[in-house]
PDB file of C-alpha atoms in Angstrom:
ATOM      1  CA  GLY A   1      -0.499 -31.323  22.506  1.00 79.00           C
ATOM      2  CA  GLU A   2      -1.199 -27.906  23.945  1.00 85.00           C
ATOM      3  CA  ASN A   3      -3.777 -27.496  26.715  1.00 91.00           C
ATOM      4  CA  VAL A   4      -5.103 -24.019  27.517  1.00 95.00           C
ATOM      5  CA  GLU A   5      -7.106 -23.419  30.675  1.00 95.00           C
ATOM      6  CA  GLN A   6      -9.083 -20.221  31.182  1.00 96.00           C
ATOM      7  CA  HIS A   7     -10.637 -18.671  34.295  1.00 97.00           C
ATOM      8  CA  PRO A   8     -13.165 -17.550  35.277  1.00 97.00           C
ATOM      9  CA  SER A   9     -15.876 -18.952  33.052  1.00 95.00           C
ATOM     10  CA  THR A  10     -18.166 -16.028  33.887  1.00 97.00           C
ATOM     11  CA  LEU A  11     -17.356 -12.567  35.194  1.00 98.00           C
ATOM     12  CA  SER A  12     -19.651  -9.700  36.137  1.00 98.00           C
ATOM     13  CA  VAL A  13     -18.277  -6.240  36.802  1.00 98.00           C
ATOM     14  CA  GLN A  14     -19.751  -2.804  37.305  1.00 98.00           C
ATOM     15  CA  GLU A  15     -19.265  -0.329  34.503  1.00 98.00           C
ATOM     16  CA  GLY A  16     -16.007   1.520  35.034  1.00 97.00           C
ATOM     17  CA  ASP A  17     -14.367  -1.277  37.012  1.00 97.00           C
ATOM     18  CA  SER A  18     -11.555  -3.458  35.705  1.00 98.00           C
ATOM     19  CA  ALA A  19     -11.856  -7.039  34.495  1.00 98.00           C
ATOM     20  CA  VAL A  20      -9.116  -9.640  34.500  1.00 98.00           C
ATOM     21  CA  ILE A  21      -9.177 -12.981  32.706  1.00 98.00           C
ATOM     22  CA  LYS A  22      -6.421 -15.510  33.297  1.00 98.00           C
ATOM     23  CA  CYS A  23      -5.104 -18.379  31.215  1.00 98.00           C
ATOM     24  CA  THR A  24      -2.475 -21.049  31.593  1.00 97.00           C
ATOM     25  CA  TYR A  25      -0.882 -23.180  28.900  1.00 96.00           C
ATOM     26  CA  SER A  26       1.062 -26.406  28.951  1.00 95.00           C
ATOM     27  CA  ASP A  27       3.376 -26.411  25.925  1.00 92.00           C
ATOM     28  CA  SER A  28       6.599 -24.530  26.619  1.00 92.00           C
ATOM     29  CA  ALA A  29       7.089 -24.221  22.852  1.00 91.00           C
ATOM     30  CA  SER A  30       4.094 -21.873  22.575  1.00 92.00           C
ATOM     31  CA  ASN A  31       5.213 -18.364  21.681  1.00 90.00           C
ATOM     32  CA  TYR A  32       2.110 -16.631  20.375  1.00 90.00           C
ATOM     33  CA  PHE A  33      -0.919 -15.759  22.520  1.00 94.00           C
ATOM     34  CA  PRO A  34      -3.936 -14.118  20.886  1.00 93.00           C
ATOM     35  CA  TRP A  35      -7.145 -13.014  22.568  1.00 96.00           C
ATOM     36  CA  TYR A  36     -10.469 -13.123  20.759  1.00 96.00           C
ATOM     37  CA  LYS A  37     -13.746 -11.390  21.578  1.00 97.00           C
ATOM     38  CA  GLN A  38     -17.018 -12.973  20.500  1.00 96.00           C
ATOM     39  CA  GLU A  39     -20.149 -10.876  20.544  1.00 96.00           C
ATOM     40  CA  LEU A  40     -23.571 -12.448  20.479  1.00 93.00           C
ATOM     41  CA  GLY A  41     -24.386 -13.918  17.079  1.00 90.00           C
ATOM     42  CA  LYS A  42     -20.957 -13.228  15.647  1.00 92.00           C
ATOM     43  CA  GLY A  43     -17.709 -15.038  15.092  1.00 94.00           C
ATOM     44  CA  PRO A  44     -14.674 -14.461  17.331  1.00 95.00           C
ATOM     45  CA  GLN A  45     -12.574 -11.407  16.494  1.00 94.00           C
ATOM     46  CA  LEU A  46      -8.938 -10.821  17.393  1.00 93.00           C
ATOM     47  CA  ILE A  47      -8.586  -7.938  19.862  1.00 95.00           C
ATOM     48  CA  ILE A  48      -4.976  -8.175  20.968  1.00 94.00           C
ATOM     49  CA  ASP A  49      -2.087 -10.608  20.908  1.00 92.00           C
ATOM     50  CA  ILE A  50       1.326 -10.998  22.478  1.00 91.00           C
ATOM     51  CA  ARG A  51       4.472 -12.868  21.575  1.00 88.00           C
ATOM     52  CA  SER A  52       6.861 -14.523  23.944  1.00 82.00           C
ATOM     53  CA  ASN A  53       9.591 -11.934  23.462  1.00 80.00           C
ATOM     54  CA  VAL A  54       7.552  -9.335  25.380  1.00 80.00           C
ATOM     55  CA  GLY A  55       5.997  -9.422  28.814  1.00 89.00           C
ATOM     56  CA  GLU A  56       3.225  -6.880  28.362  1.00 93.00           C
ATOM     57  CA  LYS A  57       1.327  -5.161  25.595  1.00 92.00           C
ATOM     58  CA  LYS A  58      -1.285  -2.410  25.782  1.00 95.00           C
ATOM     59  CA  ASP A  59      -3.894  -1.095  23.402  1.00 93.00           C
ATOM     60  CA  GLN A  60      -6.010   1.669  24.903  1.00 95.00           C
ATOM     61  CA  ARG A  61      -8.108   0.058  27.654  1.00 97.00           C
ATOM     62  CA  ILE A  62      -6.858  -3.451  26.966  1.00 98.00           C
ATOM     63  CA  ALA A  63      -3.589  -4.983  28.125  1.00 97.00           C
ATOM     64  CA  VAL A  64      -2.127  -8.459  28.069  1.00 97.00           C
ATOM     65  CA  THR A  65       0.625  -9.814  30.266  1.00 96.00           C
ATOM     66  CA  LEU A  66       2.699 -12.927  29.802  1.00 95.00           C
ATOM     67  CA  ASN A  67       4.764 -14.910  32.290  1.00 94.00           C
ATOM     68  CA  LYS A  68       6.594 -17.559  30.286  1.00 92.00           C
ATOM     69  CA  THR A  69       8.246 -19.079  33.317  1.00 92.00           C
ATOM     70  CA  ALA A  70       4.916 -19.793  34.963  1.00 94.00           C
ATOM     71  CA  LYS A  71       3.122 -20.352  31.643  1.00 95.00           C
ATOM     72  CA  HIS A  72       0.482 -17.773  32.561  1.00 95.00           C
ATOM     73  CA  PHE A  73      -1.018 -14.979  30.500  1.00 97.00           C
ATOM     74  CA  SER A  74      -3.802 -12.555  31.311  1.00 98.00           C
ATOM     75  CA  LEU A  75      -6.152 -10.048  29.722  1.00 98.00           C
ATOM     76  CA  HIS A  76      -6.867  -6.820  31.582  1.00 98.00           C
ATOM     77  CA  ILE A  77      -9.694  -4.487  30.603  1.00 98.00           C
ATOM     78  CA  THR A  78      -9.816  -1.164  32.414  1.00 97.00           C
ATOM     79  CA  GLU A  79     -12.723   1.284  32.644  1.00 97.00           C
ATOM     80  CA  THR A  80     -15.119  -1.351  31.386  1.00 98.00           C
ATOM     81  CA  GLN A  81     -18.085  -0.294  29.289  1.00 97.00           C
ATOM     82  CA  PRO A  82     -21.326  -2.139  28.443  1.00 96.00           C
ATOM     83  CA  GLU A  83     -20.027  -2.805  24.929  1.00 96.00           C
ATOM     84  CA  ASP A  84     -17.223  -4.862  26.456  1.00 98.00           C
ATOM     85  CA  SER A  85     -19.850  -7.477  27.353  1.00 98.00           C
ATOM     86  CA  ALA A  86     -18.983 -10.569  25.292  1.00 97.00           C
ATOM     87  CA  VAL A  87     -17.255 -13.929  25.491  1.00 97.00           C
ATOM     88  CA  TYR A  88     -13.469 -13.712  25.521  1.00 97.00           C
ATOM     89  CA  PHE A  89     -11.179 -16.530  24.425  1.00 96.00           C
ATOM     90  CA  CYS A  90      -7.495 -16.860  25.076  1.00 96.00           C
ATOM     91  CA  ALA A  91      -5.343 -19.038  22.859  1.00 94.00           C
ATOM     92  CA  ALA A  92      -1.797 -20.284  22.511  1.00 93.00           C
ATOM     93  CA  SER A  93       0.309 -21.412  19.571  1.00 88.00           C
ATOM     94  CA  PRO A  94       3.886 -22.556  18.951  1.00 84.00           C
ATOM     95  CA  GLY A  95       3.911 -20.601  15.718  1.00 73.00           C
ATOM     96  CA  GLY A  96       1.405 -19.331  13.215  1.00 67.00           C
ATOM     97  CA  TYR A  97      -2.360 -19.516  13.502  1.00 67.00           C
ATOM     98  CA  GLN A  98      -2.571 -23.084  12.251  1.00 71.00           C
ATOM     99  CA  LYS A  99      -1.598 -24.525  15.596  1.00 75.00           C
ATOM    100  CA  VAL A 100      -3.685 -22.274  17.843  1.00 84.00           C
ATOM    101  CA  THR A 101      -5.417 -23.945  20.789  1.00 88.00           C
ATOM    102  CA  PHE A 102      -8.306 -22.020  22.351  1.00 91.00           C
ATOM    103  CA  GLY A 103      -9.296 -21.749  25.986  1.00 94.00           C
ATOM    104  CA  THR A 104     -12.872 -22.474  27.034  1.00 92.00           C
ATOM    105  CA  GLY A 105     -13.980 -18.846  27.095  1.00 95.00           C
ATOM    106  CA  THR A 106     -15.040 -16.259  29.688  1.00 96.00           C
ATOM    107  CA  LYS A 107     -18.433 -14.627  29.508  1.00 96.00           C
ATOM    108  CA  LEU A 108     -17.969 -11.041  30.654  1.00 98.00           C
ATOM    109  CA  GLN A 109     -20.983  -8.998  31.692  1.00 98.00           C
ATOM    110  CA  VAL A 110     -20.544  -5.293  32.336  1.00 98.00           C
ATOM    111  CA  ILE A 111     -23.398  -3.956  34.433  1.00 96.00           C
ATOM    112  CA  PRO A 112     -24.347  -0.345  33.685  1.00 94.00           C
TER     113      PRO A 112
ATOM    114  CA  ASP B   1     -13.234  -7.150   1.350  1.00 64.00           C
ATOM    115  CA  ALA B   2     -16.512  -8.457   2.784  1.00 78.00           C
ATOM    116  CA  GLY B   3     -14.734 -10.783   5.159  1.00 92.00           C
ATOM    117  CA  VAL B   4     -15.324 -14.502   5.475  1.00 96.00           C
ATOM    118  CA  ILE B   5     -18.760 -15.349   4.148  1.00 97.00           C
ATOM    119  CA  GLN B   6     -20.697 -18.346   5.380  1.00 98.00           C
ATOM    120  CA  SER B   7     -24.001 -19.709   4.200  1.00 97.00           C
ATOM    121  CA  PRO B   8     -26.594 -20.422   5.281  1.00 97.00           C
ATOM    122  CA  ARG B   9     -26.723 -18.440   8.549  1.00 97.00           C
ATOM    123  CA  HIS B  10     -29.274 -20.836   9.971  1.00 97.00           C
ATOM    124  CA  GLU B  11     -30.135 -24.391   9.016  1.00 97.00           C
ATOM    125  CA  VAL B  12     -32.818 -26.616  10.485  1.00 98.00           C
ATOM    126  CA  THR B  13     -32.927 -30.171   9.232  1.00 97.00           C
ATOM    127  CA  GLU B  14     -34.336 -33.522  10.170  1.00 97.00           C
ATOM    128  CA  MET B  15     -32.189 -36.303  11.524  1.00 97.00           C
ATOM    129  CA  GLY B  16     -30.762 -38.410   8.729  1.00 97.00           C
ATOM    130  CA  GLN B  17     -30.697 -35.633   6.161  1.00 97.00           C
ATOM    131  CA  GLU B  18     -27.565 -34.383   4.462  1.00 97.00           C
ATOM    132  CA  VAL B  19     -26.386 -30.913   5.423  1.00 98.00           C
ATOM    133  CA  THR B  20     -23.891 -28.793   3.495  1.00 98.00           C
ATOM    134  CA  LEU B  21     -22.325 -25.687   4.965  1.00 98.00           C
ATOM    135  CA  ARG B  22     -20.478 -23.256   2.727  1.00 98.00           C
ATOM    136  CA  CYS B  23     -17.621 -20.839   3.189  1.00 98.00           C
ATOM    137  CA  LYS B  24     -15.904 -18.196   1.096  1.00 98.00           C
ATOM    138  CA  PRO B  25     -12.591 -17.129   2.660  1.00 96.00           C
ATOM    139  CA  ILE B  26     -11.016 -13.710   2.388  1.00 93.00           C
ATOM    140  CA  SER B  27      -9.311 -13.235  -0.962  1.00 92.00           C
ATOM    141  CA  GLY B  28      -5.571 -13.854  -0.727  1.00 89.00           C
ATOM    142  CA  HIS B  29      -5.771 -15.991   2.397  1.00 91.00           C
ATOM    143  CA  ASN B  30      -4.397 -19.458   1.874  1.00 89.00           C
ATOM    144  CA  SER B  31      -5.414 -21.155   5.112  1.00 91.00           C
ATOM    145  CA  LEU B  32      -8.998 -22.097   5.920  1.00 94.00           C
ATOM    146  CA  PHE B  33     -10.372 -23.549   9.132  1.00 94.00           C
ATOM    147  CA  TRP B  34     -13.661 -25.153  10.144  1.00 96.00           C
ATOM    148  CA  TYR B  35     -14.704 -24.947  13.794  1.00 95.00           C
ATOM    149  CA  ARG B  36     -17.666 -26.239  15.752  1.00 96.00           C
ATOM    150  CA  GLN B  37     -18.881 -24.344  18.820  1.00 94.00           C
ATOM    151  CA  THR B  38     -21.100 -25.797  21.531  1.00 92.00           C
ATOM    152  CA  MET B  39     -21.751 -24.857  25.132  1.00 87.00           C
ATOM    153  CA  MET B  40     -20.302 -28.134  26.337  1.00 85.00           C
ATOM    154  CA  ARG B  41     -17.137 -28.322  24.252  1.00 85.00           C
ATOM    155  CA  GLY B  42     -16.408 -24.711  23.342  1.00 86.00           C
ATOM    156  CA  LEU B  43     -14.567 -24.005  20.085  1.00 90.00           C
ATOM    157  CA  GLU B  44     -13.301 -27.172  18.448  1.00 89.00           C
ATOM    158  CA  LEU B  45     -11.109 -27.203  15.346  1.00 91.00           C
ATOM    159  CA  LEU B  46     -12.539 -29.761  12.932  1.00 94.00           C
ATOM    160  CA  ILE B  47     -10.183 -29.432   9.968  1.00 95.00           C
ATOM    161  CA  TYR B  48      -7.913 -26.950   8.265  1.00 92.00           C
ATOM    162  CA  PHE B  49      -6.591 -26.497   4.752  1.00 94.00           C
ATOM    163  CA  ASN B  50      -3.413 -24.873   3.448  1.00 91.00           C
ATOM    164  CA  ASN B  51      -3.482 -23.942  -0.229  1.00 92.00           C
ATOM    165  CA  ASN B  52      -6.671 -25.997  -0.677  1.00 94.00           C
ATOM    166  CA  VAL B  53      -5.039 -29.149   0.735  1.00 95.00           C
ATOM    167  CA  PRO B  54      -6.410 -30.686   3.954  1.00 95.00           C
ATOM    168  CA  ILE B  55      -3.597 -30.624   6.495  1.00 91.00           C
ATOM    169  CA  ASP B  56      -5.162 -31.792   9.736  1.00 89.00           C
ATOM    170  CA  ASP B  57      -8.575 -33.424   9.983  1.00 92.00           C
ATOM    171  CA  SER B  58      -8.033 -35.033  13.363  1.00 89.00           C
ATOM    172  CA  GLY B  59     -10.855 -32.945  14.807  1.00 90.00           C
ATOM    173  CA  MET B  60     -13.478 -34.321  12.465  1.00 94.00           C
ATOM    174  CA  PRO B  61     -15.732 -36.273  14.808  1.00 87.00           C
ATOM    175  CA  GLU B  62     -16.519 -39.218  12.557  1.00 86.00           C
ATOM    176  CA  ASP B  63     -16.959 -40.389   9.010  1.00 91.00           C
ATOM    177  CA  ARG B  64     -20.292 -38.631   8.735  1.00 96.00           C
ATOM    178  CA  PHE B  65     -18.335 -35.379   8.452  1.00 97.00           C
ATOM    179  CA  SER B  66     -16.403 -34.435   5.335  1.00 97.00           C
ATOM    180  CA  ALA B  67     -14.861 -31.213   4.073  1.00 98.00           C
ATOM    181  CA  LYS B  68     -13.635 -30.089   0.695  1.00 97.00           C
ATOM    182  CA  MET B  69     -11.879 -27.088  -0.730  1.00 97.00           C
ATOM    183  CA  PRO B  70     -12.053 -27.340  -4.524  1.00 96.00           C
ATOM    184  CA  ASN B  71     -10.458 -23.918  -5.029  1.00 95.00           C
ATOM    185  CA  ALA B  72      -9.011 -21.008  -3.086  1.00 94.00           C
ATOM    186  CA  SER B  73     -12.332 -19.212  -2.790  1.00 95.00           C
ATOM    187  CA  PHE B  74     -14.716 -21.935  -1.654  1.00 96.00           C
ATOM    188  CA  SER B  75     -15.028 -24.679   0.922  1.00 98.00           C
ATOM    189  CA  THR B  76     -17.811 -26.961   2.107  1.00 98.00           C
ATOM    190  CA  LEU B  77     -18.444 -28.948   5.254  1.00 98.00           C
ATOM    191  CA  LYS B  78     -20.876 -31.793   4.780  1.00 98.00           C
ATOM    192  CA  ILE B  79     -22.641 -33.927   7.362  1.00 97.00           C
ATOM    193  CA  GLN B  80     -24.313 -37.094   6.090  1.00 97.00           C
ATOM    194  CA  PRO B  81     -26.398 -38.381   7.764  1.00 96.00           C
ATOM    195  CA  SER B  82     -27.003 -35.630  10.318  1.00 97.00           C
ATOM    196  CA  GLU B  83     -27.832 -36.399  13.953  1.00 97.00           C
ATOM    197  CA  PRO B  84     -29.305 -34.233  16.749  1.00 97.00           C
ATOM    198  CA  ARG B  85     -25.895 -34.162  18.513  1.00 95.00           C
ATOM    199  CA  ASP B  86     -24.478 -32.332  15.491  1.00 97.00           C
ATOM    200  CA  SER B  87     -26.524 -29.276  16.476  1.00 97.00           C
ATOM    201  CA  ALA B  88     -24.027 -26.458  17.005  1.00 97.00           C
ATOM    202  CA  VAL B  89     -22.697 -23.273  15.478  1.00 97.00           C
ATOM    203  CA  TYR B  90     -20.148 -23.980  12.758  1.00 98.00           C
ATOM    204  CA  PHE B  91     -17.555 -21.327  11.995  1.00 97.00           C
ATOM    205  CA  CYS B  92     -15.244 -20.954   9.065  1.00 97.00           C
ATOM    206  CA  ALA B  93     -12.093 -18.843   9.422  1.00 95.00           C
ATOM    207  CA  SER B  94      -9.267 -17.888   7.096  1.00 93.00           C
ATOM    208  CA  SER B  95      -5.752 -16.550   7.536  1.00 89.00           C
ATOM    209  CA  GLY B  96      -2.483 -16.049   5.748  1.00 81.00           C
ATOM    210  CA  MET B  97       0.068 -18.817   6.095  1.00 65.00           C
ATOM    211  CA  GLY B  98       3.359 -18.889   7.963  1.00 61.00           C
ATOM    212  CA  PRO B  99       4.509 -18.019  11.494  1.00 58.00           C
ATOM    213  CA  ARG B 100       4.003 -14.285  10.993  1.00 60.00           C
ATOM    214  CA  ASN B 101       0.487 -14.652   9.632  1.00 61.00           C
ATOM    215  CA  THR B 102      -1.249 -15.088  12.880  1.00 67.00           C
ATOM    216  CA  GLU B 103      -4.620 -13.397  12.689  1.00 81.00           C
ATOM    217  CA  ALA B 104      -7.554 -15.542  11.717  1.00 87.00           C
ATOM    218  CA  PHE B 105     -10.757 -13.908  10.515  1.00 91.00           C
ATOM    219  CA  PHE B 106     -13.962 -15.689  11.363  1.00 94.00           C
ATOM    220  CA  GLY B 107     -17.231 -15.742   9.496  1.00 96.00           C
ATOM    221  CA  GLN B 108     -20.504 -15.133  11.293  1.00 95.00           C
ATOM    222  CA  GLY B 109     -21.196 -18.838  11.574  1.00 97.00           C
ATOM    223  CA  THR B 110     -23.952 -21.246  10.599  1.00 98.00           C
ATOM    224  CA  ARG B 111     -26.312 -22.263  13.372  1.00 97.00           C
ATOM    225  CA  LEU B 112     -27.288 -25.861  12.667  1.00 98.00           C
ATOM    226  CA  THR B 113     -30.246 -27.493  14.369  1.00 98.00           C
ATOM    227  CA  VAL B 114     -30.925 -31.161  13.729  1.00 98.00           C
ATOM    228  CA  VAL B 115     -34.350 -32.299  14.928  1.00 97.00           C
TER     229      VAL B 115
END
């Protein structure tokens, strides 16, 4: 089955700096890569996703990149703000949500 | 829509007692998932249903855990008898079905403490 590894497990950045979270996956059949943000006391929420037919996707301060050859994908947050502080999960799936495998999560702390 | 609704939000129970967690998925979604989240193991998929039918329960830890979905708007996760190691946050999520229905919406979770 799919194995998703995520690094780092914790990340502290100064407000305004960028944050990068990296993930690798094992199943070459995976073609869908969502990222979820989990705030304290809440369930995970989808913030951005990317499919294997594109290498990069941006949404305001958030971007994801995908390298299918190396089986790497990353989340980039620019101009971080305190409200970006949360746990972020990457995930991979060969198709549809039913087969999503989550990474272990990255706790991001943005220091004002 | 109010989103995925879970109840109770918090549950404290004594070891050996039966615990029932409840979930109401988003109307129109036909896939429902139960997850367990702990510091040690992260987010684990326990079971998921498509059109009220259990499809994959390989994540259910043992026979003490059971899940049902009697209709499209309600699901339960039951633990009997409960043990301290079952303490975790349990999430329910729902989504549409098919390769293009890829966003899952999570409830706020039930924090279970077994003492």
